[in-house]
Amino acid sequence: MTAPARVGLVGGVPVSRVIICGGGVAGTVTALALGQARIDSAVYEAQPAGADDIGAFLVIMRNGQDALDAVQAGPAVRRHASPAREMTVHLGTGEFRGRRQVGGEGADAVPAWTLTRAALYRARSGRLGGPVRPAVP
């Protein structure tokens, strides 16, 4: 048996259910945090459930990593990610446009995590307590 939904206050108004637009890192963290507070949420995402062909990859910097860790989702996402200390940018034609260090420098540097959107979806599956719904039927 699941715990009853909790009513929170937002601007003094009682809230027992929240609609979240977007199932990326911010939407995932928001849904997980609300779930920990026993506030029901529904996540609506524009991309199809698998999203295998949507975008090349996501880059999750330190602030996103900290947010995922705060809701105990960091380890699941980290298992699907690869560390990145540098990014290069190329045009669709293949022309090189630049290179940038990511994650800081030195011994205390934290590399960014890179993963596909589909890998983020797999990492969060089962943790939201409900389906991620399509934004447009």
Coordinates of N, CA and C in Angstrom, one line a residue:
M1 N 0.8 -1.2 0.0 CA 0.0 0.0 0.0 C 0.9 1.2 0.0
T2 N 0.6 2.2 -0.9 CA 1.4 3.4 -0.9 C 0.9 4.4 0.0
A3 N 1.8 5.3 0.5 CA 1.4 6.3 1.4 C 0.4 7.3 0.7
P4 N -0.5 7.9 1.4 CA -1.4 8.8 0.8 C -0.7 10.0 0.3
A5 N -1.2 10.7 -0.7 CA -0.6 11.9 -1.3 C -0.6 13.0 -0.2
R6 N 0.4 13.7 -0.1 CA 0.5 14.8 0.8 C 0.1 16.1 0.2
V7 N -0.4 17.0 0.9 CA -0.8 18.3 0.4 C 0.3 19.3 0.8
G8 N 0.9 19.9 -0.1 CA 1.9 20.9 0.2 C 1.3 22.3 -0.1
L9 N 2.0 23.3 0.3 CA 1.6 24.7 0.1 C 2.5 25.4 -0.9
V10 N 1.9 26.0 -1.9 CA 2.7 26.8 -2.9 C 2.0 28.2 -2.9
G11 N 2.7 29.1 -2.4 CA 2.2 30.5 -2.3 C 0.9 30.5 -1.4
G12 N 0.9 29.6 -0.4 CA -0.3 29.6 0.5 C -1.4 28.8 -0.1
V13 N -1.3 28.2 -1.3 CA -2.4 27.5 -1.9 C -2.1 26.0 -1.7
P14 N -3.0 25.2 -1.2 CA -2.8 23.7 -1.1 C -2.6 23.1 -2.4
V15 N -1.6 22.2 -2.5 CA -1.3 21.5 -3.8 C -1.1 20.0 -3.4
S16 N -1.8 19.2 -4.1 CA -1.7 17.7 -3.9 C -1.2 17.0 -5.1
R17 N -1.1 17.7 -6.3 CA -0.7 17.1 -7.5 C 0.0 18.2 -8.4
V18 N 1.1 17.8 -9.0 CA 1.9 18.8 -9.8 C 2.1 18.2 -11.2
I19 N 1.9 19.0 -12.2 CA 2.2 18.7 -13.6 C 3.6 19.2 -13.9
I20 N 4.4 18.4 -14.4 CA 5.8 18.8 -14.8 C 5.9 18.7 -16.3
C21 N 6.3 19.8 -16.9 CA 6.5 19.8 -18.4 C 8.0 19.6 -18.7
G22 N 8.3 18.4 -19.3 CA 9.7 18.1 -19.6 C 10.2 17.0 -18.8
G23 N 10.7 15.9 -19.4 CA 11.3 14.8 -18.7 C 12.8 14.7 -18.7
G24 N 13.4 15.9 -18.9 CA 14.9 15.9 -18.9 C 15.4 15.8 -17.5
V25 N 16.6 16.3 -17.2 CA 17.2 16.3 -15.9 C 16.4 17.1 -14.9
A26 N 16.0 18.3 -15.2 CA 15.2 19.1 -14.3 C 13.8 18.5 -14.0
G27 N 13.1 18.0 -15.0 CA 11.8 17.4 -14.8 C 12.0 16.1 -14.0
T28 N 13.0 15.3 -14.3 CA 13.2 14.1 -13.5 C 13.5 14.3 -12.0
V29 N 14.4 15.3 -11.8 CA 14.7 15.6 -10.4 C 13.5 16.2 -9.7
T30 N 12.7 17.0 -10.3 CA 11.5 17.6 -9.7 C 10.6 16.5 -9.3
A31 N 10.3 15.6 -10.3 CA 9.4 14.5 -10.0 C 9.8 13.6 -8.8
L32 N 11.1 13.3 -8.8 CA 11.7 12.5 -7.8 C 11.6 13.2 -6.4
A33 N 11.9 14.5 -6.4 CA 11.9 15.2 -5.1 C 10.4 15.3 -4.6
L34 N 9.5 15.6 -5.5 CA 8.1 15.6 -5.1 C 7.6 14.2 -4.6
G35 N 8.1 13.2 -5.2 CA 7.7 11.8 -4.8 C 8.2 11.6 -3.4
Q36 N 9.5 12.0 -3.1 CA 10.0 11.8 -1.8 C 9.2 12.6 -0.7
A37 N 8.6 13.7 -1.1 CA 7.7 14.5 -0.2 C 6.3 14.0 -0.3
R38 N 6.1 12.8 -1.0 CA 4.8 12.2 -1.1 C 3.7 13.1 -1.8
I39 N 4.2 14.0 -2.7 CA 3.3 14.8 -3.5 C 3.3 14.2 -4.9
D40 N 2.1 13.9 -5.4 CA 1.9 13.2 -6.7 C 2.3 14.2 -7.8
S41 N 2.9 13.6 -8.8 CA 3.2 14.4 -10.0 C 3.0 13.6 -11.3
A42 N 2.8 14.4 -12.4 CA 2.7 13.8 -13.7 C 3.7 14.5 -14.6
V43 N 4.6 13.7 -15.3 CA 5.6 14.3 -16.1 C 5.1 14.1 -17.6
Y44 N 5.1 15.2 -18.3 CA 4.7 15.3 -19.7 C 6.0 15.6 -20.5
E45 N 6.3 14.8 -21.5 CA 7.5 14.9 -22.3 C 7.2 15.0 -23.8
A46 N 7.8 15.9 -24.5 CA 7.6 16.0 -25.9 C 8.2 14.9 -26.8
Q47 N 9.2 14.3 -26.2 CA 9.9 13.2 -27.0 C 9.2 11.9 -26.7
P48 N 9.3 11.0 -27.7 CA 8.7 9.6 -27.5 C 9.5 8.9 -26.4
A49 N 8.9 7.9 -25.8 CA 9.4 7.2 -24.6 C 10.8 6.8 -24.8
G50 N 11.2 6.2 -25.9 CA 12.6 5.7 -26.1 C 13.6 6.8 -26.5
A51 N 13.1 7.8 -27.3 CA 13.9 8.9 -27.7 C 15.3 8.5 -28.2
D52 N 15.4 7.3 -28.8 CA 16.7 6.9 -29.3 C 17.4 7.8 -30.3
D53 N 16.5 8.4 -31.2 CA 17.1 9.2 -32.2 C 17.0 10.7 -32.0
I54 N 16.8 11.1 -30.8 CA 16.6 12.5 -30.4 C 17.9 13.1 -29.9
G55 N 18.6 13.9 -30.7 CA 19.8 14.6 -30.2 C 21.0 13.6 -30.2
A56 N 22.2 14.1 -30.2 CA 23.4 13.3 -30.1 C 23.6 12.8 -28.7
F57 N 23.5 13.7 -27.7 CA 23.8 13.3 -26.3 C 23.4 14.5 -25.4
L58 N 23.3 14.2 -24.1 CA 23.2 15.2 -23.1 C 24.5 15.3 -22.4
V59 N 24.8 16.5 -21.9 CA 25.9 16.8 -21.1 C 25.4 17.3 -19.7
I60 N 25.7 16.5 -18.7 CA 25.2 16.9 -17.3 C 26.4 17.4 -16.6
M61 N 26.4 18.7 -16.3 CA 27.5 19.4 -15.5 C 27.3 19.2 -14.0
R62 N 28.2 19.8 -13.2 CA 28.2 19.5 -11.8 C 26.9 19.9 -11.1
N63 N 26.2 21.0 -11.5 CA 25.0 21.3 -10.8 C 23.9 20.3 -11.1
G64 N 23.8 19.8 -12.3 CA 22.8 18.7 -12.6 C 23.2 17.4 -11.9
Q65 N 24.5 17.1 -11.8 CA 24.9 15.9 -11.0 C 24.5 16.0 -9.5
D66 N 24.7 17.2 -9.0 CA 24.4 17.5 -7.6 C 22.9 17.3 -7.4
A67 N 22.1 17.8 -8.3 CA 20.6 17.7 -8.2 C 20.2 16.2 -8.3
L68 N 20.8 15.5 -9.2 CA 20.4 14.0 -9.3 C 20.9 13.3 -8.0
D69 N 22.0 13.6 -7.5 CA 22.5 13.0 -6.3 C 21.6 13.3 -5.1
A70 N 21.0 14.5 -5.1 CA 20.2 15.0 -3.9 C 18.9 14.1 -3.9
V71 N 18.5 13.6 -5.0 CA 17.3 12.7 -5.0 C 17.6 11.2 -5.2
Q72 N 18.9 10.9 -4.9 CA 19.4 9.5 -5.0 C 19.3 8.9 -6.4
A73 N 19.3 9.7 -7.4 CA 19.3 9.2 -8.8 C 20.6 9.3 -9.5
G74 N 21.6 9.9 -8.9 CA 22.9 10.1 -9.5 C 23.6 8.7 -9.8
P75 N 23.6 7.8 -8.9 CA 24.2 6.5 -9.2 C 23.6 5.8 -10.4
A76 N 22.3 5.8 -10.5 CA 21.6 5.2 -11.7 C 21.9 5.8 -13.0
V77 N 22.0 7.2 -13.0 CA 22.3 7.9 -14.2 C 23.8 7.7 -14.5
R78 N 24.7 7.7 -13.5 CA 26.1 7.6 -13.7 C 26.4 6.2 -14.4
R79 N 25.7 5.2 -14.1 CA 25.9 3.9 -14.7 C 25.7 3.9 -16.2
H80 N 24.9 4.8 -16.7 CA 24.6 4.9 -18.1 C 25.5 6.0 -18.8
A81 N 26.3 6.7 -18.0 CA 27.0 7.9 -18.6 C 28.5 7.6 -18.7
S82 N 29.1 8.4 -19.5 CA 30.6 8.4 -19.7 C 31.1 9.7 -19.3
P83 N 32.3 9.7 -18.6 CA 32.9 11.0 -18.2 C 33.4 11.8 -19.4
A84 N 33.3 13.1 -19.3 CA 33.8 14.0 -20.4 C 34.6 15.1 -19.8
R85 N 35.8 15.4 -20.2 CA 36.6 16.5 -19.7 C 36.7 17.6 -20.8
E86 N 36.3 17.2 -22.1 CA 36.4 18.1 -23.2 C 35.3 17.9 -24.2
M87 N 34.9 18.9 -24.8 CA 33.9 18.8 -25.9 C 34.5 19.5 -27.1
T88 N 34.2 18.9 -28.3 CA 34.5 19.6 -29.5 C 33.2 19.8 -30.3
V89 N 33.2 20.9 -31.1 CA 32.0 21.3 -31.8 C 32.3 21.2 -33.3
H90 N 31.5 20.5 -34.1 CA 31.6 20.4 -35.5 C 30.3 20.8 -36.1
L91 N 30.3 21.4 -37.3 CA 29.1 21.7 -38.0 C 28.6 20.4 -38.7
G92 N 27.4 20.4 -39.2 CA 26.9 19.2 -39.8 C 27.7 18.8 -41.0
T93 N 28.5 19.7 -41.6 CA 29.4 19.4 -42.7 C 30.6 18.7 -42.3
G94 N 30.9 18.7 -40.9 CA 32.1 18.1 -40.4 C 33.2 19.1 -40.1
E95 N 32.9 20.4 -40.5 CA 33.9 21.4 -40.2 C 34.1 21.7 -38.7
F96 N 35.3 21.7 -38.2 CA 35.6 21.9 -36.8 C 35.3 23.3 -36.4
R97 N 34.6 23.6 -35.3 CA 34.3 24.9 -34.9 C 34.9 25.3 -33.5
G98 N 35.3 24.3 -32.8 CA 35.9 24.7 -31.5 C 36.0 23.5 -30.5
R99 N 36.8 23.8 -29.4 CA 37.0 22.9 -28.4 C 36.9 23.6 -27.0
R100 N 36.3 22.9 -26.0 CA 36.1 23.5 -24.7 C 36.4 22.5 -23.6
Q101 N 37.1 22.8 -22.6 CA 37.2 22.0 -21.4 C 35.9 22.1 -20.6
V102 N 35.5 21.0 -20.1 CA 34.3 20.9 -19.2 C 34.6 20.3 -17.9
G103 N 34.0 20.7 -16.9 CA 34.2 20.0 -15.6 C 35.3 20.6 -14.7
G104 N 35.9 21.7 -15.2 CA 36.9 22.3 -14.4 C 38.3 21.7 -14.7
E105 N 39.3 22.3 -13.9 CA 40.7 21.8 -14.1 C 41.3 21.4 -12.8
G106 N 42.4 20.7 -12.8 CA 43.1 20.3 -11.6 C 42.5 19.1 -11.0
A107 N 43.1 18.7 -9.8 CA 42.8 17.5 -9.1 C 41.3 17.4 -8.6
D108 N 40.7 18.6 -8.4 CA 39.4 18.6 -7.9 C 38.3 18.7 -9.0
A109 N 38.7 18.7 -10.2 CA 37.8 18.8 -11.3 C 36.8 17.6 -11.3
V110 N 35.6 17.9 -11.6 CA 34.6 16.8 -11.7 C 34.2 16.8 -13.2
P111 N 34.4 15.6 -13.9 CA 34.0 15.6 -15.3 C 32.5 15.7 -15.5
A112 N 32.1 16.2 -16.6 CA 30.7 16.2 -17.0 C 30.3 14.8 -17.3
W113 N 29.1 14.5 -17.2 CA 28.6 13.2 -17.6 C 28.0 13.3 -19.0
T114 N 28.2 12.4 -19.9 CA 27.6 12.5 -21.2 C 26.8 11.2 -21.3
L115 N 25.6 11.3 -21.9 CA 24.7 10.1 -22.1 C 23.6 10.6 -23.1
T116 N 23.0 9.6 -23.7 CA 22.0 9.9 -24.7 C 20.7 10.1 -23.9
R117 N 19.7 10.8 -24.5 CA 18.4 11.0 -23.9 C 17.8 9.7 -23.5
A118 N 17.9 8.7 -24.4 CA 17.3 7.4 -24.2 C 17.9 6.8 -22.9
A119 N 19.3 7.0 -22.7 CA 19.9 6.4 -21.5 C 19.3 7.1 -20.3
L120 N 19.1 8.4 -20.3 CA 18.5 9.1 -19.2 C 17.1 8.5 -18.9
Y121 N 16.3 8.2 -20.0 CA 15.0 7.7 -19.8 C 15.1 6.3 -19.1
R122 N 16.1 5.5 -19.6 CA 16.2 4.1 -19.0 C 16.6 4.3 -17.5
A123 N 17.5 5.2 -17.2 CA 18.0 5.4 -15.8 C 16.8 5.8 -14.9
R124 N 15.9 6.6 -15.4 CA 14.8 7.1 -14.5 C 13.6 6.1 -14.5
S125 N 13.6 5.2 -15.4 CA 12.4 4.3 -15.5 C 12.2 3.6 -14.2
G126 N 11.0 3.5 -13.7 CA 10.6 2.8 -12.5 C 10.8 3.7 -11.3
R127 N 11.5 4.8 -11.4 CA 11.8 5.6 -10.2 C 10.8 6.7 -10.0
L128 N 10.0 7.0 -11.0 CA 9.1 8.2 -10.9 C 7.7 7.8 -10.3
G129 N 7.4 6.5 -10.2 CA 6.2 6.0 -9.6 C 5.0 6.2 -10.6
G130 N 5.2 6.6 -11.8 CA 4.2 6.7 -12.8 C 4.8 6.9 -14.1
P131 N 4.0 6.8 -15.1 CA 4.5 6.9 -16.5 C 4.9 8.4 -16.9
V132 N 5.8 8.5 -17.8 CA 6.1 9.8 -18.4 C 5.2 9.8 -19.6
R133 N 4.3 10.8 -19.6 CA 3.3 10.9 -20.6 C 3.7 11.8 -21.8
P134 N 3.2 11.5 -23.0 CA 3.5 12.3 -24.2 C 2.9 13.7 -24.0
A135 N 3.6 14.7 -24.3 CA 3.0 16.1 -24.2 C 1.9 16.3 -25.2
V136 N 2.0 15.7 -26.4 CA 1.0 15.9 -27.4 C 0.5 14.5 -27.8
P137 N -0.8 14.3 -27.6 CA -1.3 13.0 -27.9 C -1.2 12.6 -29.4

